[in-house]
Amino acid sequence: MSAPLRSIALLPDALISQIAAGEVVERPASVVKELVENAVDAGASRITLRLEAGGIGRICVEDDGAGIVAEELPLAVTRHATSKIRSLTELESVESFGFRGEALAAIASVAHMSVTSRTADAQAATLLDNATGSWTASPAAGSRGTVVDVRNLFSQTPARRKFLKQEGTELGHCIEALDRQALAAPQVSFTVIHNGKVLRNYPAGPLDARIRQVLGEDFQGVSVPIDAHSALSLVGRVALPTAAKGRASHQYFFVNGRAVRDKLLAHAMRAAYEDVLHGQLQPDYCLFLSVDPMTVDVNVHPAKAEVRFRDSRAVHGFVVQAIKTALSRTAGTAGPAAVASGSQAAAPAALPYPLPQQQPMFAAERSSAYLAFVQQALAQGQSSEAPAGFRLPGADLQGMPLENGSRQASSGIGPEDRLQTSENGRAGIQNSAAAADAHPLGFAIAQLHGIYILAQNSRGLVLVDMHAAHERILYEQLKRSLDTRTVEAQTLLVPLPVLLTAEQAQAAADEPAALAQLGFEYSMASETQALLRAVPRLLADADATQLFRDVLDEMAQSGSATVVEATRNELLATMACHAAVRANRTLTLPEMNALLRQMEATERADQCNHGRPTWVQWSLAELDRLFMRGK
């Protein structure tokens, strides 16, 4: 039954504030975020957060910032009153956290709140309180800075209070909100006290120290630093793919110091990791993107959690490239286990035994023909062996004679030979620090069950999954080979009509040059239909209509398209898997060492194409503990 028609009337101010509070104050963590942001904007060097009952009972934020002038204190709790901006120009280049002037008024409309503040030149602090239902001001004791005390959240809107979770859950959200602000302001010290117990204490310091405080020491050991600069700047740390988790627990992204959950940046992170992560695993990261404030709009979300970039494609590409570059480490320089980074020596010292000469990826006279074969196989969806006279790069690890001049048969190595070579290898590593630095994966000493390579380096024992490692080597070589060629288009015999959504049609109209580079040729038959005339030759057997739509969807979402690259890489990964050295194949020691050297020279060799580790390290101390040595 429909409600009876009523005349139009202005809403009461109190109800307007409570409606606005619904956009700003979702739970206690929302209050923590707004109040801590105000404290940082005020120039505080020390902020204390006091909580009771998970923030439901009390949220008190104390700071030593500039304070609020007594005469302006009543204005500070009025809607749309702020000291952050004065004009549209300032809004378009705002660098402060807050700027809308709604937070204090919104919080006060759903809770009991008091504000005590004092500026540096004031004789005393001023207390503003709404406990009686209206604001009253009075002199108070207090040092320079501001204390905002919020009690009984949602007491004035009981229906909203029913949607809050248990105390422990709300406390966790409050801590998370504080952690985000602490990461954004490492120059400020933070203390969190809950029910009289100190839960967090973050001293002020450099950014790397703050990341360690918030994300923990373990994150430092399984992550790599980011330090990329151009017209944009990206700094911070990202977890290695082998340290990814089943859920997104610690993912922090900041734009000009503002914590955001932005779809474009989230997509960029997925694109950067898509080649090295297994399944639905999630990497931890803490990243700070700096852009010209005039090129980013922060006024697109009520809680300022999203932003809009003027040149989204440039931002997306920059972030993807910066992360990929950081993850493109050779094996041993940022290993999947607790391994010290191997510094590259200028030249290796004498090795325990000669190693096979590295074969070039392709002989010069064969490169064009081989690439033609690869393209044909990809276009046909095949992953068969190469034709006679060709071999996949590195597929045949050719051995060289050992020191005694005898060739080790591929069928096996005698235990006496292995023992002797092992002793030579140990002596060579122990006597040559340069060799250990130049070859962080060490030197092979044995093969285990035709699957694993055992090697020793200066730190202890290395165990390598030879198939997974070789698969990554071949995959990276195939990608580099095809990346040197432009994406060729395959003209369709009959143009395909493709129905498009409004977003897809807009992307097709905006990005003809970018789509042409990917191998797509088309024309618009109408506002919602395209005639597809050519597709990428490598993916000619794919569902052309769906591929085109997927590319347009991605362009509409992120300003770039990685669907073609991802599909191509999927096929290359299949080829690499089929060509990689198989389990139960016995390798000679020189062949094993050749594989180790290729791993050290290959980007992303720490994990296979599916994101699993290709090698692990056990230090001598860990081995000693296994055998209770020294006890």
XYZ file of C-alpha atoms in Angstrom:
631
model
C 0.000 0.000 0.000
C 1.522 3.315 -1.056
C 2.047 6.094 1.475
C -0.314 9.095 1.267
C 1.015 12.150 -0.545
C 2.373 14.870 1.711
C 3.444 18.412 1.046
C 7.121 19.189 0.457
C 8.931 20.619 3.487
C 12.480 21.421 4.507
C 14.057 18.818 6.775
C 15.058 19.845 10.307
C 18.761 20.623 10.742
C 19.177 17.768 13.232
C 17.769 15.241 10.765
C 19.902 16.667 7.942
C 23.002 16.149 10.100
C 21.985 12.596 10.992
C 21.415 11.733 7.335
C 24.802 13.204 6.451
C 26.360 11.254 9.311
C 25.206 8.047 7.619
C 27.670 8.786 4.808
C 30.562 9.706 7.101
C 30.090 7.617 10.264
C 29.550 3.956 9.495
C 31.095 2.506 12.658
C 33.599 3.511 15.397
C 36.479 3.105 12.938
C 34.959 5.874 10.807
C 35.164 8.247 13.768
C 38.764 7.220 14.426
C 39.677 7.924 10.805
C 38.087 11.385 10.735
C 39.487 12.522 14.083
C 43.013 11.241 13.453
C 43.031 12.877 10.000
C 42.080 16.200 11.621
C 44.885 15.785 14.154
C 47.457 15.150 11.425
C 46.155 18.130 9.423
C 46.619 20.260 12.561
C 50.346 19.504 12.496
C 50.421 17.160 15.487
C 53.653 15.339 16.311
C 52.009 13.084 18.892
C 48.527 11.500 18.763
C 46.915 9.308 21.424
C 43.801 7.254 20.724
C 41.811 6.055 23.745
C 39.059 3.508 23.232
C 36.486 1.843 25.437
C 34.265 -1.093 24.488
C 35.828 -1.328 21.043
C 35.096 2.334 20.390
C 31.358 1.931 20.921
C 31.583 3.272 24.467
C 34.258 5.901 23.920
C 36.637 7.287 21.309
C 39.027 9.969 22.486
C 41.729 11.463 20.232
C 44.344 13.720 21.826
C 46.899 15.664 19.777
C 49.529 18.362 20.287
C 48.712 20.221 17.085
C 47.985 23.859 16.450
C 44.657 23.851 18.292
C 41.481 25.830 17.540
C 40.968 29.475 18.430
C 38.338 29.757 21.201
C 36.097 32.076 19.172
C 36.079 29.626 16.237
C 35.383 26.507 18.286
C 31.560 26.680 17.882
C 32.063 27.112 14.135
C 34.265 23.988 14.003
C 31.300 21.758 14.916
C 29.022 23.386 12.338
C 28.326 21.626 9.042
C 30.348 22.816 6.035
C 32.779 24.852 8.124
C 36.474 24.188 7.556
C 39.890 25.831 7.603
C 41.219 23.563 4.822
C 39.898 25.258 1.657
C 38.429 28.593 0.601
C 37.786 28.223 -3.142
C 37.247 25.762 -6.002
C 40.884 26.205 -6.999
C 42.016 25.053 -3.574
C 39.582 22.105 -3.721
C 41.040 20.983 -7.043
C 44.539 20.883 -5.562
C 43.745 19.964 -1.960
C 46.535 18.182 -0.092
C 45.006 17.997 3.391
C 43.133 14.890 4.540
C 39.913 16.707 5.405
C 38.276 19.503 3.456
C 34.482 19.113 3.582
C 33.878 20.419 7.109
C 31.358 17.712 7.946
C 33.138 15.279 10.274
C 32.667 16.930 13.687
C 29.082 17.958 12.984
C 28.212 14.455 11.700
C 29.763 12.721 14.719
C 28.066 15.082 17.157
C 24.678 14.306 15.601
C 24.934 10.598 16.520
C 26.874 10.701 19.817
C 27.750 12.776 22.863
C 30.861 14.782 21.983
C 33.130 17.316 23.618
C 36.017 19.279 22.122
C 38.772 20.774 24.277
C 41.321 22.897 22.432
C 44.039 25.434 23.075
C 46.297 27.375 20.735
C 49.902 28.260 21.598
C 49.117 31.871 22.545
C 45.899 31.175 24.517
C 45.878 31.618 28.289
C 43.701 28.542 28.798
C 41.913 25.830 26.866
C 38.237 26.022 25.892
C 35.762 23.170 26.332
C 32.808 22.812 23.963
C 30.246 20.175 24.975
C 26.840 18.973 23.741
C 25.932 16.797 26.743
C 22.855 18.931 27.439
C 21.609 18.692 23.871
C 23.002 22.044 22.784
C 26.571 23.329 22.575
C 28.007 25.114 25.616
C 31.490 26.598 25.908
C 33.531 27.051 29.089
C 37.179 27.538 30.131
C 39.122 24.342 30.832
C 42.568 23.074 31.692
C 44.625 21.707 28.830
C 47.922 22.007 26.980
C 48.349 23.128 23.381
C 46.422 20.940 20.959
C 42.971 19.395 20.760
C 41.115 16.595 22.550
C 37.933 15.259 20.913
C 35.990 12.925 23.214
C 33.122 10.897 21.681
C 30.934 8.767 23.949
C 28.064 6.340 23.367
C 28.221 6.223 19.596
C 24.810 6.048 17.895
C 23.054 6.667 21.217
C 20.929 9.221 19.378
C 20.147 6.788 16.534
C 19.509 3.419 18.249
C 18.635 1.673 14.980
C 22.147 2.324 13.675
C 23.689 0.954 16.861
C 22.023 -2.427 16.283
C 24.113 -2.924 13.150
C 27.423 -2.744 15.025
C 29.395 -5.966 15.568
C 30.909 -7.396 18.730
C 33.377 -5.301 20.711
C 36.406 -7.252 19.459
C 35.376 -6.842 15.820
C 34.832 -3.094 16.135
C 38.134 -2.751 17.979
C 39.905 -4.505 15.115
C 38.436 -2.039 12.616
C 39.533 0.878 14.803
C 43.095 -0.455 14.971
C 43.090 -0.941 11.199
C 41.955 2.668 10.669
C 44.681 3.920 13.009
C 47.306 1.788 11.271
C 46.431 3.312 7.906
C 46.830 6.833 9.272
C 50.043 5.864 11.041
C 51.495 4.642 7.745
C 50.456 7.881 6.042
C 52.169 9.985 8.728
C 55.404 8.293 9.885
C 56.609 11.651 11.248
C 53.934 11.427 13.959
C 54.077 9.139 17.004
C 50.900 7.158 17.748
C 49.637 5.427 20.884
C 46.475 3.310 21.147
C 44.959 2.517 24.558
C 41.923 0.251 24.908
C 40.174 -0.127 28.267
C 43.328 1.203 29.950
C 45.715 -1.193 28.147
C 48.292 0.032 25.617
C 47.787 -1.864 22.333
C 49.955 0.145 19.935
C 52.941 2.420 20.366
C 54.512 3.712 17.157
C 57.434 6.135 17.665
C 57.963 8.714 14.923
C 60.624 7.810 12.379
C 61.357 7.098 8.714
C 58.789 5.423 6.453
C 60.581 2.065 6.338
C 60.587 1.909 10.140
C 56.852 2.698 10.263
C 56.123 -0.052 7.713
C 58.075 -2.444 9.933
C 56.086 -1.305 12.998
C 52.693 -1.791 11.361
C 53.249 -4.803 9.096
C 55.832 -6.548 11.283
C 59.404 -7.750 10.939
C 58.303 -10.798 8.940
C 57.033 -8.584 6.129
C 60.467 -7.023 5.733
C 61.975 -10.453 5.140
C 59.504 -11.511 2.440
C 59.134 -8.209 0.577
C 61.153 -6.021 -1.763
C 61.418 -2.218 -1.807
C 59.805 -0.026 -4.475
C 61.457 3.242 -5.437
C 60.249 4.380 -8.872
C 60.249 7.979 -10.075
C 59.248 9.793 -13.250
C 56.501 12.380 -13.530
C 54.946 10.173 -10.843
C 56.557 8.612 -7.800
C 55.931 5.233 -6.164
C 57.713 4.103 -2.992
C 57.087 1.433 -0.385
C 57.345 -2.361 -0.238
C 55.570 -5.283 -1.922
C 55.567 -8.932 -0.873
C 57.294 -11.538 -2.983
C 54.835 -13.781 -4.845
C 55.933 -16.786 -2.789
C 54.788 -14.945 0.361
C 51.236 -14.369 -0.933
C 48.325 -15.345 1.296
C 44.845 -16.738 0.894
C 43.213 -13.428 1.845
C 43.985 -9.742 1.517
C 45.108 -8.909 5.056
C 47.685 -6.139 4.644
C 47.133 -4.178 1.455
C 47.756 -0.455 1.842
C 47.770 2.042 -1.022
C 48.160 5.785 -0.497
C 47.765 8.586 -3.037
C 49.479 11.793 -1.919
C 49.364 10.403 1.614
C 45.632 9.592 1.483
C 44.653 5.959 2.100
C 42.441 4.795 -0.762
C 40.714 1.650 -1.989
C 40.741 2.473 -5.669
C 39.588 0.116 -8.447
C 42.192 1.354 -10.916
C 45.066 0.824 -8.490
C 43.702 -2.557 -7.370
C 43.555 -3.622 -11.013
C 47.123 -2.414 -11.542
C 48.302 -4.562 -8.639
C 46.555 -7.640 -10.053
C 48.094 -6.968 -13.455
C 51.569 -6.625 -11.953
C 51.280 -9.969 -10.142
C 49.212 -11.915 -12.697
C 52.238 -13.667 -14.134
C 53.635 -14.876 -10.818
C 50.707 -15.571 -8.475
C 48.981 -18.909 -8.029
C 45.174 -19.088 -7.994
C 43.441 -16.531 -5.784
C 46.422 -15.763 -3.558
C 46.816 -12.158 -2.411
C 50.088 -10.246 -1.879
C 50.707 -7.861 0.997
C 51.903 -4.392 0.053
C 52.325 -0.881 1.369
C 52.686 1.680 -1.415
C 52.728 5.455 -1.640
C 51.913 7.078 -4.976
C 52.716 10.766 -5.403
C 51.086 12.710 -8.231
C 50.442 16.332 -9.049
C 47.403 17.251 -6.880
C 45.860 18.976 -9.896
C 45.738 15.634 -11.759
C 43.744 13.705 -9.164
C 40.205 14.293 -7.874
C 39.752 13.245 -4.235
C 36.191 14.546 -3.994
C 34.432 11.543 -5.578
C 33.497 9.458 -2.526
C 31.698 10.423 0.710
C 34.433 8.847 2.841
C 37.202 9.957 0.425
C 38.137 6.277 -0.080
C 38.299 6.541 -3.878
C 40.025 8.952 -6.237
C 39.834 9.726 -9.947
C 42.947 10.319 -12.065
C 43.041 12.658 -15.021
C 45.323 10.270 -16.941
C 44.310 6.874 -15.622
C 46.224 4.977 -18.299
C 49.523 6.625 -17.371
C 48.978 5.925 -13.676
C 47.988 2.310 -14.314
C 50.968 1.662 -16.580
C 53.420 3.327 -14.206
C 52.269 1.285 -11.204
C 52.284 -2.003 -13.138
C 55.770 -1.393 -14.525
C 57.199 -0.309 -11.166
C 55.908 -3.437 -9.408
C 56.960 -5.780 -12.200
C 60.449 -4.280 -12.199
C 60.764 -4.771 -8.447
C 59.596 -8.388 -8.702
C 61.835 -9.107 -11.692
C 64.705 -10.267 -9.541
C 67.006 -13.069 -10.540
C 67.011 -16.158 -8.349
C 69.048 -15.696 -5.200
C 68.814 -11.902 -4.958
C 65.402 -12.019 -3.275
C 64.698 -15.624 -2.521
C 61.512 -17.279 -1.329
C 63.051 -18.229 1.996
C 64.995 -16.245 4.583
C 67.973 -15.579 2.327
C 70.402 -12.710 2.541
C 70.471 -10.699 -0.660
C 73.346 -11.769 -2.839
C 75.474 -8.838 -3.943
C 76.751 -9.232 -7.456
C 80.524 -9.567 -7.676
C 82.446 -7.947 -10.494
C 83.841 -11.288 -11.656
C 83.563 -14.794 -10.205
C 86.645 -16.499 -8.828
C 87.796 -19.946 -9.980
C 84.941 -22.425 -9.749
C 85.187 -25.889 -8.152
C 84.752 -27.432 -11.622
C 84.166 -26.103 -15.133
C 80.604 -25.204 -16.119
C 78.989 -25.722 -19.541
C 79.111 -22.758 -21.857
C 75.793 -20.943 -21.999
C 74.089 -21.557 -25.311
C 72.546 -18.507 -27.048
C 68.772 -18.458 -26.859
C 68.499 -18.815 -30.627
C 71.107 -19.136 -33.321
C 70.938 -16.030 -35.502
C 70.070 -17.901 -38.663
C 67.242 -19.781 -36.919
C 65.519 -16.985 -35.008
C 63.058 -15.896 -37.703
C 62.073 -19.442 -38.595
C 61.671 -20.370 -34.944
C 59.481 -17.405 -34.199
C 57.347 -18.338 -37.191
C 56.979 -21.814 -35.692
C 56.013 -20.375 -32.297
C 53.440 -18.085 -33.861
C 51.975 -20.917 -35.887
C 51.779 -23.163 -32.834
C 50.151 -20.435 -30.765
C 47.655 -19.607 -33.500
C 46.716 -23.278 -33.722
C 46.542 -23.677 -29.959
C 49.302 -26.296 -30.087
C 52.104 -26.980 -27.613
C 53.904 -29.736 -29.493
C 57.632 -30.355 -29.880
C 59.547 -28.055 -32.193
C 60.173 -29.298 -35.733
C 63.376 -31.074 -36.669
C 66.408 -28.831 -36.425
C 64.848 -26.609 -33.761
C 64.861 -26.764 -29.986
C 63.209 -24.676 -27.336
C 65.727 -22.391 -25.619
C 67.580 -24.166 -22.838
C 65.539 -27.345 -23.277
C 68.678 -29.440 -23.728
C 71.072 -28.682 -20.874
C 74.276 -29.888 -22.468
C 76.981 -31.064 -20.108
C 80.732 -30.431 -20.178
C 83.621 -32.664 -18.986
C 84.511 -32.523 -15.314
C 87.972 -31.855 -13.947
C 89.164 -35.424 -14.529
C 88.216 -35.103 -18.195
C 85.687 -37.927 -18.099
C 82.199 -37.353 -19.423
C 79.479 -38.199 -16.904
C 76.806 -40.305 -18.571
C 73.304 -38.912 -18.331
C 72.174 -42.232 -16.935
C 73.783 -41.485 -13.593
C 76.816 -40.476 -11.524
C 78.543 -42.886 -9.253
C 78.469 -42.246 -5.491
C 82.261 -41.976 -5.386
C 82.253 -39.307 -8.099
C 79.462 -37.413 -6.345
C 81.292 -37.500 -3.041
C 84.528 -36.303 -4.604
C 82.811 -33.515 -6.503
C 80.933 -32.560 -3.361
C 84.174 -32.150 -1.459
C 85.659 -30.061 -4.274
C 82.562 -27.873 -4.358
C 82.616 -27.335 -0.587
C 86.257 -26.324 -0.636
C 85.726 -23.990 -3.565
C 82.799 -22.209 -1.893
C 84.470 -21.904 1.482
C 87.671 -20.515 -0.053
C 86.011 -18.014 -2.361
C 83.614 -15.383 -1.070
C 83.489 -13.857 -4.531
C 82.173 -17.087 -6.027
C 79.493 -17.280 -3.358
C 78.420 -13.706 -4.080
C 78.436 -14.186 -7.848
C 76.450 -17.422 -7.621
C 73.942 -17.110 -4.758
C 72.363 -20.496 -5.570
C 75.727 -22.169 -5.047
C 76.847 -25.346 -6.787
C 75.129 -28.669 -7.298
C 76.168 -31.631 -5.195
C 73.472 -34.215 -6.020
C 70.093 -34.968 -7.581
C 67.234 -36.308 -5.470
C 64.712 -38.770 -6.963
C 65.151 -37.237 -10.399
C 63.098 -34.233 -9.246
C 65.187 -31.989 -7.009
C 68.674 -30.564 -7.254
C 70.678 -30.307 -4.032
C 73.197 -27.473 -4.012
C 75.312 -25.811 -1.381
C 76.143 -22.144 -1.081
C 77.888 -20.062 1.537
C 74.695 -19.930 3.643
C 73.871 -23.620 3.682
C 71.733 -25.948 1.566
C 69.648 -25.056 -1.505
C 66.887 -27.352 -2.832
C 65.666 -26.700 -6.399
C 62.604 -28.087 -8.183
C 64.317 -28.573 -11.541
C 61.157 -28.807 -13.681
C 59.561 -25.700 -12.140
C 62.809 -23.747 -12.447
C 63.408 -24.738 -16.052
C 59.785 -23.983 -16.921
C 60.179 -20.402 -15.693
C 63.449 -19.994 -17.625
C 61.848 -21.140 -20.897
C 58.728 -19.069 -20.300
C 60.678 -15.847 -19.791
C 62.785 -16.554 -22.879
C 59.696 -17.148 -25.033
C 58.080 -13.941 -23.754
C 61.172 -11.888 -24.528
C 61.363 -13.371 -28.001
C 57.781 -12.513 -28.891
C 57.901 -9.125 -27.155
C 60.474 -7.979 -29.699
C 57.844 -8.298 -32.438
C 54.728 -6.198 -32.911
C 51.332 -7.852 -32.520
C 50.360 -8.899 -36.035
C 46.732 -8.759 -37.117
C 44.850 -11.621 -38.792
C 42.218 -10.310 -41.196
C 38.887 -12.095 -40.894
C 37.271 -13.464 -44.057
C 33.943 -11.959 -43.046
C 33.641 -9.019 -40.614
C 32.064 -10.042 -37.332
C 29.252 -7.891 -35.896
C 29.814 -7.390 -32.160
C 27.134 -5.969 -29.878
C 28.628 -3.658 -27.252
C 27.523 -2.144 -23.994
C 27.641 1.626 -23.627
C 30.952 1.401 -21.732
C 32.468 -0.936 -24.334
C 31.332 1.300 -27.199
C 32.866 4.336 -25.497
C 36.180 2.510 -25.077
C 36.105 1.466 -28.748
C 35.506 5.083 -29.773
C 38.191 6.490 -27.447
C 41.007 3.982 -28.043
C 41.265 3.053 -31.754
C 45.054 3.486 -31.839
C 45.639 1.390 -28.728
C 43.376 -1.375 -30.056
C 45.181 -1.314 -33.395
C 48.476 -1.891 -31.578
C 46.923 -4.984 -30.032
C 45.957 -6.328 -33.470
C 42.282 -5.342 -33.603
C 40.780 -3.660 -36.677
C 37.145 -2.599 -36.581
C 34.637 0.053 -37.451
C 31.526 1.238 -35.642
C 28.351 0.226 -37.475
C 26.183 2.001 -34.905
C 26.418 3.378 -31.387
C 26.185 -0.135 -29.914
C 27.607 -2.372 -32.650
C 31.115 -2.782 -34.051
C 32.246 -4.645 -37.152
C 35.381 -6.576 -36.211
C 37.668 -7.001 -39.257
C 40.914 -8.309 -37.768
C 42.157 -9.914 -34.537
C 45.632 -10.642 -33.094
C 47.240 -13.364 -35.245
C 48.536 -15.216 -32.181
C 44.984 -15.573 -30.883
C 43.188 -16.107 -34.159
C 41.552 -19.327 -32.938
C 40.143 -17.715 -29.816
C 36.545 -16.557 -29.536
C 37.102 -13.273 -31.382
C 33.845 -11.676 -30.272
C 34.372 -12.427 -26.583
C 38.068 -11.485 -26.739
C 37.188 -8.090 -28.235
C 34.549 -7.474 -25.562
C 36.952 -8.494 -22.777
C 39.611 -6.097 -24.063
C 37.082 -3.255 -24.246
C 35.860 -4.045 -20.704
C 39.394 -3.845 -19.392
C 40.091 -0.601 -21.220
C 36.887 0.892 -19.827
C 37.887 -0.158 -16.323
C 41.604 0.589 -16.205
C 42.494 2.572 -19.308
C 44.664 -0.288 -20.596
C 44.233 -3.822 -21.848
C 46.205 -6.809 -20.627
C 43.729 -9.456 -21.758
C 45.636 -10.124 -24.988
C 48.947 -10.325 -23.139
C 47.489 -12.580 -20.447
C 45.961 -14.932 -23.016
C 49.184 -15.041 -24.996
C 51.191 -15.688 -21.839
C 48.867 -18.537 -20.949
C 49.722 -20.247 -24.210
C 53.432 -19.566 -23.808
C 53.312 -21.023 -20.298
C 51.782 -24.216 -21.695
C 54.555 -24.473 -24.268
C 57.230 -23.866 -21.637
C 55.731 -26.537 -19.378
C 55.816 -29.127 -22.158
C 59.381 -28.252 -23.122
C 60.871 -28.046 -19.616
C 63.114 -30.814 -18.353
C 60.953 -33.607 -16.997
C 60.980 -35.359 -13.643
C 63.013 -38.562 -13.399
C 65.535 -37.299 -15.926
C 69.016 -37.753 -14.496
C 71.224 -34.688 -14.939
C 74.984 -34.496 -14.694
C 76.510 -32.067 -12.230
C 77.492 -29.632 -15.006
C 73.916 -29.763 -16.321
C 72.578 -29.042 -12.850
C 74.990 -26.141 -12.445
C 74.021 -24.813 -15.857
C 70.398 -24.744 -14.683
C 71.401 -22.904 -11.481
C 73.306 -20.302 -13.502
C 70.327 -19.808 -15.823
C 68.076 -19.321 -12.805
C 70.409 -16.625 -11.495
C 70.226 -14.853 -14.853
C 66.438 -15.114 -15.287
C 63.904 -12.618 -13.988
C 61.223 -13.968 -11.651
C 63.058 -17.290 -11.402
C 62.155 -17.542 -7.707
C 58.738 -18.878 -8.632
C 57.337 -21.006 -11.443
C 54.663 -19.836 -13.868
C 51.987 -20.811 -11.338
C 53.472 -18.790 -8.469
C 54.993 -21.714 -6.542
C 58.589 -21.457 -5.307
C 61.285 -22.981 -7.509
C 63.847 -23.229 -4.713
C 64.219 -23.011 -0.957
C 67.176 -22.294 1.296
C 68.149 -23.853 4.616
C 70.824 -22.001 6.533
C 73.544 -23.858 8.418
C 71.938 -22.666 11.654
C 68.614 -24.258 10.646
C 70.351 -27.483 9.729
C 72.238 -27.461 13.035
C 68.940 -27.108 14.904
C 67.513 -30.117 13.072
C 70.361 -32.248 14.375
C 70.536 -30.490 17.765
C 74.151 -29.491 17.172
C 75.622 -27.241 19.838
C 73.235 -28.505 22.531
